[in-house]
mmCIF file of C-alpha atoms in Angstrom:
data_model
loop_
_atom_site.group_PDB
_atom_site.id
_atom_site.type_symbol
_atom_site.label_atom_id
_atom_site.label_comp_id
_atom_site.label_asym_id
_atom_site.label_seq_id
_atom_site.Cartn_x
_atom_site.Cartn_y
_atom_site.Cartn_z
ATOM 1 C CA MET C 19 143.256 -111.651 36.710
ATOM 2 C CA THR C 20 145.346 -113.657 34.252
ATOM 3 C CA SER C 21 148.091 -113.817 36.802
ATOM 4 C CA ALA C 22 145.825 -115.483 39.582
ATOM 5 C CA GLU C 23 146.934 -118.626 40.915
ATOM 6 C CA ARG C 24 143.482 -119.972 40.920
ATOM 7 C CA PRO C 25 141.823 -118.974 37.603
ATOM 8 C CA ASP C 26 138.683 -120.745 38.578
ATOM 9 C CA VAL C 27 138.291 -118.377 41.502
ATOM 10 C CA ALA C 28 138.741 -115.257 39.415
ATOM 11 C CA LEU C 29 136.103 -116.607 36.866
ATOM 12 C CA ALA C 30 133.857 -117.358 39.770
ATOM 13 C CA TRP C 31 134.201 -113.730 41.048
ATOM 14 C CA VAL C 32 133.565 -112.337 37.522
ATOM 15 C CA SER C 33 130.447 -114.419 37.197
ATOM 16 C CA ARG C 34 128.833 -113.020 40.272
ATOM 17 C CA SER C 35 125.893 -110.684 39.279
ATOM 18 C CA LYS C 36 127.250 -107.656 41.134
ATOM 19 C CA ALA C 37 130.842 -107.951 39.885
ATOM 20 C CA ARG C 38 129.617 -108.599 36.305
ATOM 21 C CA ASP C 39 127.298 -105.597 36.478
ATOM 22 C CA LEU C 40 129.943 -103.407 37.717
ATOM 23 C CA LEU C 41 132.725 -104.420 35.144
ATOM 24 C CA GLU C 42 129.869 -104.010 32.401
ATOM 25 C CA HIS C 43 129.132 -100.471 33.547
ATOM 26 C CA ILE C 44 132.823 -99.661 33.557
ATOM 27 C CA GLY C 45 133.305 -101.134 30.367
ATOM 28 C CA ARG C 46 130.567 -99.144 28.710
ATOM 29 C CA ASP C 47 132.148 -95.760 30.088
ATOM 30 C CA GLU C 48 134.654 -94.383 27.427
ATOM 31 C CA ARG C 49 136.718 -92.525 29.829
ATOM 32 C CA PRO C 50 139.898 -93.985 31.332
ATOM 33 C CA VAL C 51 139.398 -95.786 34.491
ATOM 34 C CA THR C 52 140.723 -93.513 37.224
ATOM 35 C CA HIS C 53 139.541 -93.189 41.053
ATOM 36 C CA GLU C 54 137.443 -90.124 40.201
ATOM 37 C CA VAL C 55 135.420 -92.342 37.632
ATOM 38 C CA LEU C 56 135.071 -95.134 40.282
ATOM 39 C CA ASP C 57 133.824 -92.482 42.823
ATOM 40 C CA GLU C 58 130.925 -91.918 40.757
ATOM 41 C CA LEU C 59 129.749 -95.346 41.068
ATOM 42 C CA PRO C 60 127.466 -96.430 44.118
ATOM 43 C CA PRO C 61 129.877 -97.524 46.933
ATOM 44 C CA GLY C 62 129.865 -101.231 48.147
ATOM 45 C CA LYS C 63 132.373 -104.125 48.919
ATOM 46 C CA VAL C 64 132.501 -105.256 45.274
ATOM 47 C CA LEU C 65 133.664 -101.757 44.110
ATOM 48 C CA ALA C 66 136.131 -101.531 47.075
ATOM 49 C CA HIS C 67 137.560 -104.836 46.056
ATOM 50 C CA LEU C 68 137.953 -103.991 42.501
ATOM 51 C CA ARG C 69 139.614 -100.722 43.344
ATOM 52 C CA SER C 70 142.180 -102.562 45.517
ATOM 53 C CA VAL C 71 142.798 -105.027 42.684
ATOM 54 C CA LEU C 72 143.558 -102.143 40.188
ATOM 55 C CA VAL C 73 145.809 -100.371 42.764
ATOM 56 C CA ALA C 74 147.659 -103.648 43.540
ATOM 57 C CA THR C 75 148.265 -104.471 39.818
ATOM 58 C CA GLY C 76 149.455 -100.783 39.192
ATOM 59 C CA THR C 77 146.568 -99.844 37.036
ATOM 60 C CA LEU C 78 145.550 -97.165 39.495
ATOM 61 C CA PRO C 79 147.888 -95.290 41.827
ATOM 62 C CA PRO C 80 147.748 -95.958 45.634
ATOM 63 C CA ARG C 81 145.239 -93.637 47.578
ATOM 64 C CA ASP C 82 144.382 -93.284 51.110
ATOM 65 C CA GLU C 83 140.740 -94.549 50.928
ATOM 66 C CA ARG C 84 140.206 -94.168 54.679
ATOM 67 C CA LEU C 85 141.062 -90.506 54.462
ATOM 68 C CA ILE C 86 138.965 -89.918 51.391
ATOM 69 C CA ALA C 87 135.938 -91.383 53.162
ATOM 70 C CA LEU C 88 136.704 -89.265 56.236
ATOM 71 C CA GLU C 89 136.754 -86.156 54.129
ATOM 72 C CA LYS C 90 133.440 -86.975 52.481
ATOM 73 C CA ARG C 91 131.701 -87.714 55.867
ATOM 74 C CA ILE C 92 132.994 -84.394 57.173
ATOM 75 C CA THR C 93 131.764 -82.501 54.120
ATOM 76 C CA GLU C 94 128.340 -84.079 54.418
ATOM 77 C CA THR C 95 128.015 -83.375 58.150
ATOM 78 C CA VAL C 96 129.110 -79.693 57.556
ATOM 79 C CA GLN C 97 126.799 -79.229 54.657
ATOM 80 C CA ALA C 98 123.934 -80.647 56.532
ATOM 81 C CA ARG C 99 123.875 -77.724 59.039
ATOM 82 C CA THR C 100 121.317 -75.234 57.839
ATOM 83 C CA ASP C 101 122.603 -72.183 59.945
ATOM 84 C CA LEU C 102 125.469 -70.563 58.208
ATOM 85 C CA ALA C 103 127.209 -69.514 61.302
ATOM 86 C CA GLU C 104 127.176 -73.141 62.686
ATOM 87 C CA ARG C 105 128.336 -74.407 59.458
ATOM 88 C CA ARG C 106 131.274 -72.012 59.453
ATOM 89 C CA ILE C 107 132.125 -72.893 63.006
ATOM 90 C CA LEU C 108 132.034 -76.705 62.302
ATOM 91 C CA HIS C 109 133.991 -76.422 59.130
ATOM 92 C CA GLY C 110 136.704 -74.533 60.972
ATOM 93 C CA TYR C 111 136.787 -77.113 63.633
ATOM 94 C CA ALA C 112 136.594 -80.173 61.463
ATOM 95 C CA VAL C 113 138.548 -79.032 58.329
ATOM 96 C CA TRP C 114 140.912 -76.407 59.729
ATOM 97 C CA HIS C 115 141.816 -78.045 63.041
ATOM 98 C CA HIS C 116 141.337 -81.796 62.922
ATOM 99 C CA MET C 117 141.970 -82.530 59.109
ATOM 100 C CA ARG C 118 144.804 -80.182 58.911
ATOM 101 C CA ARG C 119 146.529 -81.759 61.872
ATOM 102 C CA LEU C 120 145.837 -85.195 60.821
ATOM 103 C CA ARG C 121 147.371 -84.454 57.305
ATOM 104 C CA ARG C 122 150.367 -82.928 58.725
ATOM 105 C CA ARG C 123 150.945 -85.933 61.114
ATOM 106 C CA LEU C 124 150.448 -88.543 58.396
ATOM 107 C CA GLY C 125 152.873 -87.018 55.736
ATOM 108 C CA GLU C 126 153.197 -89.854 53.270
ATOM 109 C CA ASP C 127 151.486 -92.333 55.427
ATOM 110 C CA HIS C 128 147.917 -93.612 55.303
ATOM 111 C CA ALA C 129 145.445 -92.776 58.089
ATOM 112 C CA THR C 130 144.826 -95.760 60.633
ATOM 113 C CA ARG C 131 141.550 -96.898 61.847
ATOM 114 C CA LEU C 132 142.074 -95.136 65.290
ATOM 115 C CA GLN C 133 142.981 -91.698 63.685
ATOM 116 C CA ASP C 134 139.892 -91.876 61.572
ATOM 117 C CA LEU C 135 137.788 -92.908 64.477
ATOM 118 C CA ASN C 136 139.349 -90.071 66.617
ATOM 119 C CA VAL C 137 138.467 -87.259 64.108
ATOM 120 C CA ARG C 138 134.972 -88.805 63.354
ATOM 121 C CA CYS C 139 134.099 -88.830 67.264
ATOM 122 C CA HIS C 140 135.238 -85.246 67.726
ATOM 123 C CA VAL C 141 133.277 -83.964 64.641
ATOM 124 C CA THR C 142 130.233 -85.941 65.652
ATOM 125 C CA ALA C 143 130.476 -84.493 69.262
ATOM 126 C CA ALA C 144 130.747 -80.954 67.938
ATOM 127 C CA ASP C 145 127.786 -81.362 65.647
ATOM 128 C CA SER C 146 125.663 -83.032 68.185
ATOM 129 C CA PHE C 147 126.497 -80.154 70.755
ATOM 130 C CA LEU C 148 125.444 -77.469 68.156
ATOM 131 C CA THR C 149 122.271 -79.465 67.557
ATOM 132 C CA TRP C 150 121.625 -79.266 71.392
ATOM 133 C CA LEU C 151 122.274 -75.559 71.559
ATOM 134 C CA ASN C 152 119.862 -75.098 68.659
ATOM 135 C CA ARG C 153 117.215 -77.098 70.227
ATOM 136 C CA GLU C 154 117.451 -75.029 73.490
ATOM 137 C CA GLY C 155 117.288 -71.720 71.502
ATOM 138 C CA LEU C 156 121.030 -71.161 72.163
ATOM 139 C CA THR C 157 124.256 -70.557 70.067
ATOM 140 C CA LEU C 158 127.793 -70.870 71.078
ATOM 141 C CA GLY C 159 127.956 -66.978 71.590
ATOM 142 C CA THR C 160 124.832 -66.894 74.035
ATOM 143 C CA CYS C 161 125.548 -70.269 75.872
ATOM 144 C CA THR C 162 126.540 -69.738 79.441
ATOM 145 C CA GLN C 163 128.181 -71.866 82.079
ATOM 146 C CA PRO C 164 124.909 -72.919 83.767
ATOM 147 C CA ASP C 165 123.699 -73.818 80.335
ATOM 148 C CA LEU C 166 126.928 -76.048 79.737
ATOM 149 C CA GLU C 167 126.468 -77.649 83.074
ATOM 150 C CA ARG C 168 122.861 -78.416 82.362
ATOM 151 C CA TRP C 169 123.973 -80.276 79.303
ATOM 152 C CA MET C 170 126.699 -82.075 81.304
ATOM 153 C CA ALA C 171 124.110 -83.174 83.796
ATOM 154 C CA ASP C 172 122.156 -85.019 81.146
ATOM 155 C CA ALA C 173 122.756 -88.701 81.564
ATOM 156 C CA THR C 174 121.609 -89.313 77.969
ATOM 157 C CA VAL C 175 124.470 -87.322 76.092
ATOM 158 C CA GLY C 176 127.583 -88.807 74.798
ATOM 159 C CA TYR C 177 131.157 -87.858 73.657
ATOM 160 C CA ARG C 178 131.691 -85.892 76.660
ATOM 161 C CA ASP C 179 135.473 -85.795 76.471
ATOM 162 C CA GLU C 180 135.343 -84.857 72.787
ATOM 163 C CA THR C 181 132.681 -82.232 73.439
ATOM 164 C CA GLY C 182 134.828 -80.599 75.990
ATOM 165 C CA HIS C 183 137.514 -80.376 73.484
ATOM 166 C CA PHE C 184 135.180 -78.570 70.925
ATOM 167 C CA VAL C 185 134.080 -76.202 73.881
ATOM 168 C CA ARG C 186 137.709 -75.203 74.744
ATOM 169 C CA TRP C 187 138.512 -74.706 71.069
ATOM 170 C CA SER C 188 135.379 -72.496 70.620
ATOM 171 C CA VAL C 189 136.565 -70.359 73.613
ATOM 172 C CA GLN C 190 140.018 -70.152 72.069
ATOM 173 C CA HIS C 191 138.616 -69.105 68.656
ATOM 174 C CA ARG C 192 136.214 -66.670 70.291
ATOM 175 C CA HIS C 193 133.037 -68.461 69.348
ATOM 176 C CA ALA C 194 132.067 -68.966 72.869
ATOM 177 C CA ASN C 195 132.822 -66.678 75.895
ATOM 178 C CA GLY C 196 133.173 -67.563 79.592
ATOM 179 C CA LEU C 197 132.893 -71.322 79.218
ATOM 180 C CA THR C 198 135.135 -73.748 81.087
ATOM 181 C CA TYR C 199 135.256 -77.487 80.548
ATOM 182 C CA GLY C 200 138.129 -79.253 82.426
ATOM 183 C CA THR C 201 140.154 -81.975 81.017
ATOM 184 C CA VAL C 202 140.552 -85.525 82.508
ATOM 185 C CA ARG C 203 144.334 -86.281 83.234
ATOM 186 C CA TRP C 204 145.402 -89.891 82.755
ATOM 187 C CA THR C 205 146.457 -91.428 85.878
ATOM 188 C CA GLY C 206 147.193 -94.915 84.856
ATOM 189 C CA PRO C 207 145.524 -98.147 83.351
ATOM 190 C CA GLN C 208 141.922 -98.502 84.385
ATOM 191 C CA GLY C 209 141.766 -102.379 83.913
ATOM 192 C CA ALA C 210 143.467 -104.997 86.006
ATOM 193 C CA ILE C 211 147.064 -105.577 85.618
ATOM 194 C CA ASP C 212 147.726 -109.412 85.603
ATOM 195 C CA SER C 213 151.313 -110.272 84.912
ATOM 196 C CA GLU C 214 150.536 -114.178 85.559
ATOM 197 C CA LYS C 215 148.096 -114.186 82.765
ATOM 198 C CA ARG C 216 150.519 -112.323 80.486
ATOM 199 C CA TRP C 217 153.150 -114.916 80.825
ATOM 200 C CA ALA C 218 150.580 -117.852 80.662
ATOM 201 C CA ASP C 219 149.221 -116.543 77.411
ATOM 202 C CA ALA C 220 152.961 -115.993 76.028
ATOM 203 C CA ARG C 221 153.809 -119.621 77.023
ATOM 204 C CA ARG C 222 150.517 -120.820 75.389
ATOM 205 C CA LEU C 223 151.103 -118.791 71.947
ATOM 206 C CA LEU C 224 154.772 -120.052 71.823
ATOM 207 C CA ALA C 225 153.851 -123.707 72.431
ATOM 208 C CA ASP C 226 150.523 -124.195 70.790
ATOM 209 C CA ASP C 227 151.221 -125.081 67.101
ATOM 210 C CA THR C 228 147.742 -125.668 66.558
ATOM 211 C CA LEU C 229 147.127 -122.002 66.219
ATOM 212 C CA PRO C 230 147.721 -120.175 63.158
ATOM 213 C CA THR C 231 151.312 -118.720 62.948
ATOM 214 C CA PRO C 232 150.010 -115.105 62.055
ATOM 215 C CA ASP C 233 147.775 -115.208 65.089
ATOM 216 C CA ARG C 234 150.517 -116.552 67.424
ATOM 217 C CA VAL C 235 152.912 -113.647 66.206
ATOM 218 C CA VAL C 236 150.471 -110.841 66.639
ATOM 219 C CA GLY C 237 149.566 -111.971 70.146
ATOM 220 C CA LEU C 238 153.022 -112.193 71.206
ATOM 221 C CA LEU C 239 153.976 -108.798 69.742
ATOM 222 C CA LEU C 240 151.146 -107.436 71.815
ATOM 223 C CA ILE C 241 151.651 -109.118 75.066
ATOM 224 C CA LEU C 242 155.570 -109.072 75.199
ATOM 225 C CA TYR C 243 156.272 -105.610 73.370
ATOM 226 C CA ALA C 244 152.919 -103.786 74.281
ATOM 227 C CA GLN C 245 152.399 -103.142 70.362
ATOM 228 C CA LYS C 246 149.206 -101.603 69.339
ATOM 229 C CA ILE C 247 146.955 -103.388 66.771
ATOM 230 C CA ALA C 248 147.262 -100.294 64.478
ATOM 231 C CA THR C 249 151.162 -100.528 64.596
ATOM 232 C CA ILE C 250 151.118 -104.398 64.122
ATOM 233 C CA SER C 251 148.903 -104.157 61.143
ATOM 234 C CA GLN C 252 151.325 -101.730 59.495
ATOM 235 C CA LEU C 253 154.358 -103.895 59.870
ATOM 236 C CA THR C 254 156.182 -104.930 56.661
ATOM 237 C CA VAL C 255 158.860 -107.515 55.925
ATOM 238 C CA ASP C 256 161.357 -104.615 55.818
ATOM 239 C CA ASP C 257 160.799 -104.145 59.526
ATOM 240 C CA VAL C 258 162.173 -107.650 60.079
ATOM 241 C CA HIS C 259 165.859 -108.404 59.632
ATOM 242 C CA ILE C 260 167.220 -111.857 59.542
ATOM 243 C CA ASP C 261 170.958 -112.275 59.950
ATOM 244 C CA GLY C 262 171.980 -115.960 60.537
ATOM 245 C CA ASP C 263 170.411 -116.994 63.768
ATOM 246 C CA THR C 264 169.511 -113.427 64.930
ATOM 247 C CA VAL C 265 166.072 -112.047 64.049
ATOM 248 C CA THR C 266 165.267 -108.382 64.871
ATOM 249 C CA ILE C 267 162.165 -106.412 64.303
ATOM 250 C CA THR C 268 161.806 -102.529 64.377
ATOM 251 C CA PHE C 269 158.810 -100.895 66.102
ATOM 252 C CA GLY C 270 160.590 -97.623 66.922
ATOM 253 C CA SER C 271 163.911 -96.149 66.099
ATOM 254 C CA SER C 272 165.944 -99.096 67.733
ATOM 255 C CA PRO C 273 165.619 -102.740 66.481
ATOM 256 C CA VAL C 274 164.654 -105.403 69.094
ATOM 257 C CA VAL C 275 166.158 -108.821 69.005
ATOM 258 C CA LEU C 276 163.689 -111.457 69.157
ATOM 259 C CA PRO C 277 164.105 -114.527 71.584
ATOM 260 C CA THR C 278 164.615 -117.852 69.835
ATOM 261 C CA PRO C 279 160.971 -119.172 70.001
ATOM 262 C CA LEU C 280 159.549 -116.067 68.752
ATOM 263 C CA ALA C 281 162.217 -115.566 66.140
ATOM 264 C CA SER C 282 161.469 -118.805 64.613
ATOM 265 C CA LEU C 283 157.710 -118.064 64.476
ATOM 266 C CA VAL C 284 158.740 -114.766 62.785
ATOM 267 C CA ARG C 285 160.842 -116.652 60.298
ATOM 268 C CA ASP C 286 158.114 -118.894 59.306
ATOM 269 C CA LEU C 287 155.847 -116.042 58.898
ATOM 270 C CA VAL C 288 157.959 -114.160 56.560
ATOM 271 C CA ALA C 289 158.452 -117.420 54.511
ATOM 272 C CA THR C 290 154.854 -118.500 54.382
ATOM 273 C CA ARG C 291 152.651 -115.275 54.661
ATOM 274 C CA ARG C 292 149.586 -115.174 52.317
ATOM 275 C CA GLY C 293 146.713 -113.060 52.150
ATOM 276 C CA LYS C 294 143.110 -114.235 51.257
ATOM 277 C CA ALA C 295 142.976 -112.154 48.163
ATOM 278 C CA LYS C 296 142.907 -114.527 45.073
ATOM 279 C CA ILE C 297 142.946 -111.920 42.501
ATOM 280 C CA GLY C 298 145.636 -109.098 41.937
ATOM 281 C CA THR C 299 147.837 -109.966 44.897
ATOM 282 C CA PRO C 300 151.251 -108.613 43.933
ATOM 283 C CA ASP C 301 154.389 -110.869 44.236
ATOM 284 C CA ASP C 302 155.989 -108.189 46.277
ATOM 285 C CA CYS C 303 153.460 -107.532 48.683
ATOM 286 C CA PRO C 304 155.177 -105.746 51.551
ATOM 287 C CA TRP C 305 152.956 -106.376 54.438
ATOM 288 C CA LEU C 306 153.751 -108.941 57.276
ATOM 289 C CA PHE C 307 150.205 -109.557 57.770
ATOM 290 C CA PRO C 308 148.499 -109.460 54.327
ATOM 291 C CA GLY C 309 144.787 -108.986 54.375
ATOM 292 C CA GLY C 310 141.752 -109.795 52.393
ATOM 293 C CA HIS C 311 142.135 -107.032 49.795
ATOM 294 C CA PRO C 312 145.077 -107.307 47.432
ATOM 295 C CA GLY C 313 147.944 -105.259 48.393
ATOM 296 C CA ARG C 314 146.581 -104.374 51.701
ATOM 297 C CA PRO C 315 147.260 -105.600 55.204
ATOM 298 C CA LEU C 316 144.751 -107.021 57.699
ATOM 299 C CA THR C 317 142.497 -104.529 59.196
ATOM 300 C CA ASP C 318 142.822 -103.431 62.793
ATOM 301 C CA SER C 319 139.201 -104.912 63.300
ATOM 302 C CA GLN C 320 140.013 -108.227 61.784
ATOM 303 C CA ILE C 321 143.224 -108.539 63.860
ATOM 304 C CA GLY C 322 141.205 -107.639 66.995
ATOM 305 C CA LYS C 323 138.602 -110.258 66.230
ATOM 306 C CA ARG C 324 141.327 -113.028 65.728
ATOM 307 C CA LEU C 325 143.055 -112.136 69.061
ATOM 308 C CA HIS C 326 139.783 -112.270 70.921
ATOM 309 C CA SER C 327 139.169 -115.728 69.340
ATOM 310 C CA ILE C 328 142.346 -117.019 70.837
ATOM 311 C CA GLY C 329 141.877 -115.384 74.152
ATOM 312 C CA ILE C 330 143.810 -112.242 74.055
ATOM 313 C CA ARG C 331 142.101 -109.242 75.122
ATOM 314 C CA PRO C 332 144.064 -106.459 73.282
ATOM 315 C CA LYS C 333 143.434 -103.314 75.524
ATOM 316 C CA GLN C 334 143.877 -105.055 78.848
ATOM 317 C CA ASP C 335 146.759 -107.226 77.747
ATOM 318 C CA ARG C 336 148.617 -104.326 76.307
ATOM 319 C CA SER C 337 148.201 -102.216 79.422
ATOM 320 C CA THR C 338 149.583 -105.010 81.432
ATOM 321 C CA ALA C 339 152.478 -105.301 79.021
ATOM 322 C CA LEU C 340 153.106 -101.605 79.082
ATOM 323 C CA PHE C 341 152.897 -101.547 82.893
ATOM 324 C CA THR C 342 155.322 -104.277 83.374
ATOM 325 C CA LEU C 343 157.880 -103.004 80.887
ATOM 326 C CA ALA C 344 157.779 -99.487 82.334
ATOM 327 C CA THR C 345 158.925 -100.956 85.563
ATOM 328 C CA GLU C 346 161.694 -102.575 83.978
ATOM 329 C CA LEU C 347 163.013 -100.022 81.347
ATOM 330 C CA PRO C 348 163.737 -96.217 81.522
ATOM 331 C CA ALA C 349 161.362 -94.201 79.686
ATOM 332 C CA ALA C 350 163.898 -93.252 76.955
ATOM 333 C CA ILE C 351 164.573 -96.900 76.070
ATOM 334 C CA LEU C 352 161.062 -97.769 76.200
ATOM 335 C CA ALA C 353 160.144 -95.080 73.755
ATOM 336 C CA ARG C 354 163.054 -96.074 71.226
ATOM 337 C CA MET C 355 162.311 -99.764 71.427
ATOM 338 C CA LEU C 356 158.509 -99.776 71.359
ATOM 339 C CA GLY C 357 157.903 -96.806 69.067
ATOM 340 C CA VAL C 358 155.792 -95.008 71.728
ATOM 341 C CA HIS C 359 156.103 -91.183 72.276
ATOM 342 C CA ILE C 360 158.365 -90.255 75.088
ATOM 343 C CA LYS C 361 155.673 -88.512 76.932
ATOM 344 C CA VAL C 362 153.550 -91.661 76.735
ATOM 345 C CA ALA C 363 156.608 -93.627 78.108
ATOM 346 C CA VAL C 364 157.172 -91.230 81.017
ATOM 347 C CA GLN C 365 153.449 -91.477 82.014
ATOM 348 C CA TRP C 366 153.533 -95.179 82.247
ATOM 349 C CA GLN C 367 156.704 -95.116 84.142
ATOM 350 C CA LYS C 368 155.139 -92.882 86.632
ATOM 351 C CA ALA C 369 151.939 -95.093 86.802
ATOM 352 C CA SER C 370 154.098 -98.132 87.398
ATOM 353 C CA ALA C 371 156.094 -96.180 90.072
ATOM 354 C CA GLY C 372 159.412 -96.905 88.311
ATOM 355 C CA ASP C 373 162.120 -94.895 90.085
ATOM 356 C CA TRP C 374 164.932 -94.477 87.559
ATOM 357 C CA ALA C 375 167.010 -92.114 89.835
ATOM 358 C CA ALA C 376 167.413 -95.127 92.098
ATOM 359 C CA TYR C 377 168.155 -97.318 88.948
ATOM 360 C CA ALA C 378 170.828 -95.002 87.797
ATOM 361 C CA ALA C 379 172.417 -95.033 91.278
ATOM 362 C CA ASP C 380 172.217 -98.828 91.318
ATOM 363 C CA VAL C 381 173.942 -99.193 88.048
ATOM 364 C CA SER C 382 176.583 -96.673 89.067
ATOM 365 C CA CYS C 383 177.388 -98.639 92.192
ATOM 366 C CA ARG C 384 177.487 -102.002 90.350
ATOM 367 C CA SER C 385 179.980 -100.341 87.963
ATOM 368 C CA THR C 386 182.227 -99.136 90.745
ATOM 369 C CA GLU C 387 182.274 -102.637 92.283
ATOM 370 C CA ASN C 388 183.286 -104.203 89.175
ATOM 371 C CA ARG C 389 186.229 -101.857 88.795
#
C-alpha cells in the first residue's frame, strides 16, 4: 500500500466499511496470514482483491484460485448426494476422471475459464442425470436403453453432450450396462464465414486510433491469427520479442513476425500497458494485458465484453479466421504458428477443403521451373 502511485486511492479503499472490517478481523487473528486463514473468511470481492494484493506483493505464494474454487464446488456437489453408491460414482467421475486429467494437463499452469467451465458442465450434467434416475426410481445399473431414450426425448433437459460423456464413462467403468449414447462429430464451423467482414474489421482496428490500444491488439490477434480469448489473456511480455524494426509474437512453438502496422501497436502496448489495480501492482508485472486485480491479467469475460463493445464477435470471427488460414497454410505450419493442436488444424483444413497434396505438387513444379 505504501508503494501505491496514488496513496489517496489506497486510503479510500481502506476506508470502505467492508475493507476496513475485513482488515480489522485479520488483524485480531494472531495466526500468520496464509491462504488457509483467508479461506476461513466469508468469500467476496473484497477478500479476493486483498488476496491478489498479498500475492502480487509477495506476502502470499501464488495459488490457482480458479482450481481451488472448482475443487470446492465439486466436493459440495458430491457430498450433497445422499445415496452412497451415487456419491461414489460421482466422486469417481468428477475427481478421478475430470480433475485428475485437468491437473495433468495443467502442469505448472493455472486453469483457464474454459477449462473450469468444461469440468463444471460435465459434473453438473452427471449430477442432474443421477437426480433424474433417482426421481424415476432407477439407478445407473437398472437404467435401460429405452429409459435413456426417454430422457433424451425430454425437450427440457440440458447438457446433452456432457451427459452422453457421463453415460459412456459409466458403461466403460461398469456402473451401467447396455447403454449407448453416440457422439457428435465436428463437421466444420456452424456460423457464417464472412471474410470481407474480417478484413474490414482488421482495417478498422489498424486505423482507428480513437479505440484503446489493448482492445485494438486483442481484436487483431483474434481476427488475423485466430487466437482464442483464453490464449490472448495469458500472453506475457516475454512472448513478444522486439529486435530493431522486427516484432515477433509466439503463440505456439514458432514465433510469428507481425506486419508493420500491428507491430507498432504491440510496441506501444508493451511500453504503456497498465492494469486498473491501484494497490499492490508489481513493477515487473508480466502480463501483456494486465487486469483489475494486481498481478493478474484481464479475465476472459472482460476481454469478451471489450471485443463485443467494438463490434467483434469472438466466436464467429475466430471461426472465419481459422477457416481462412486453413485454406492458406498446411496443418503442420498452422499448428506450430497458432499454437493449436495438430488434430484441430487437420480438422479445419478438411473443413475448408484445403488440398495440401496439390499444394505440395505445385511447390515442387515451381521449384523445378526455377532451376
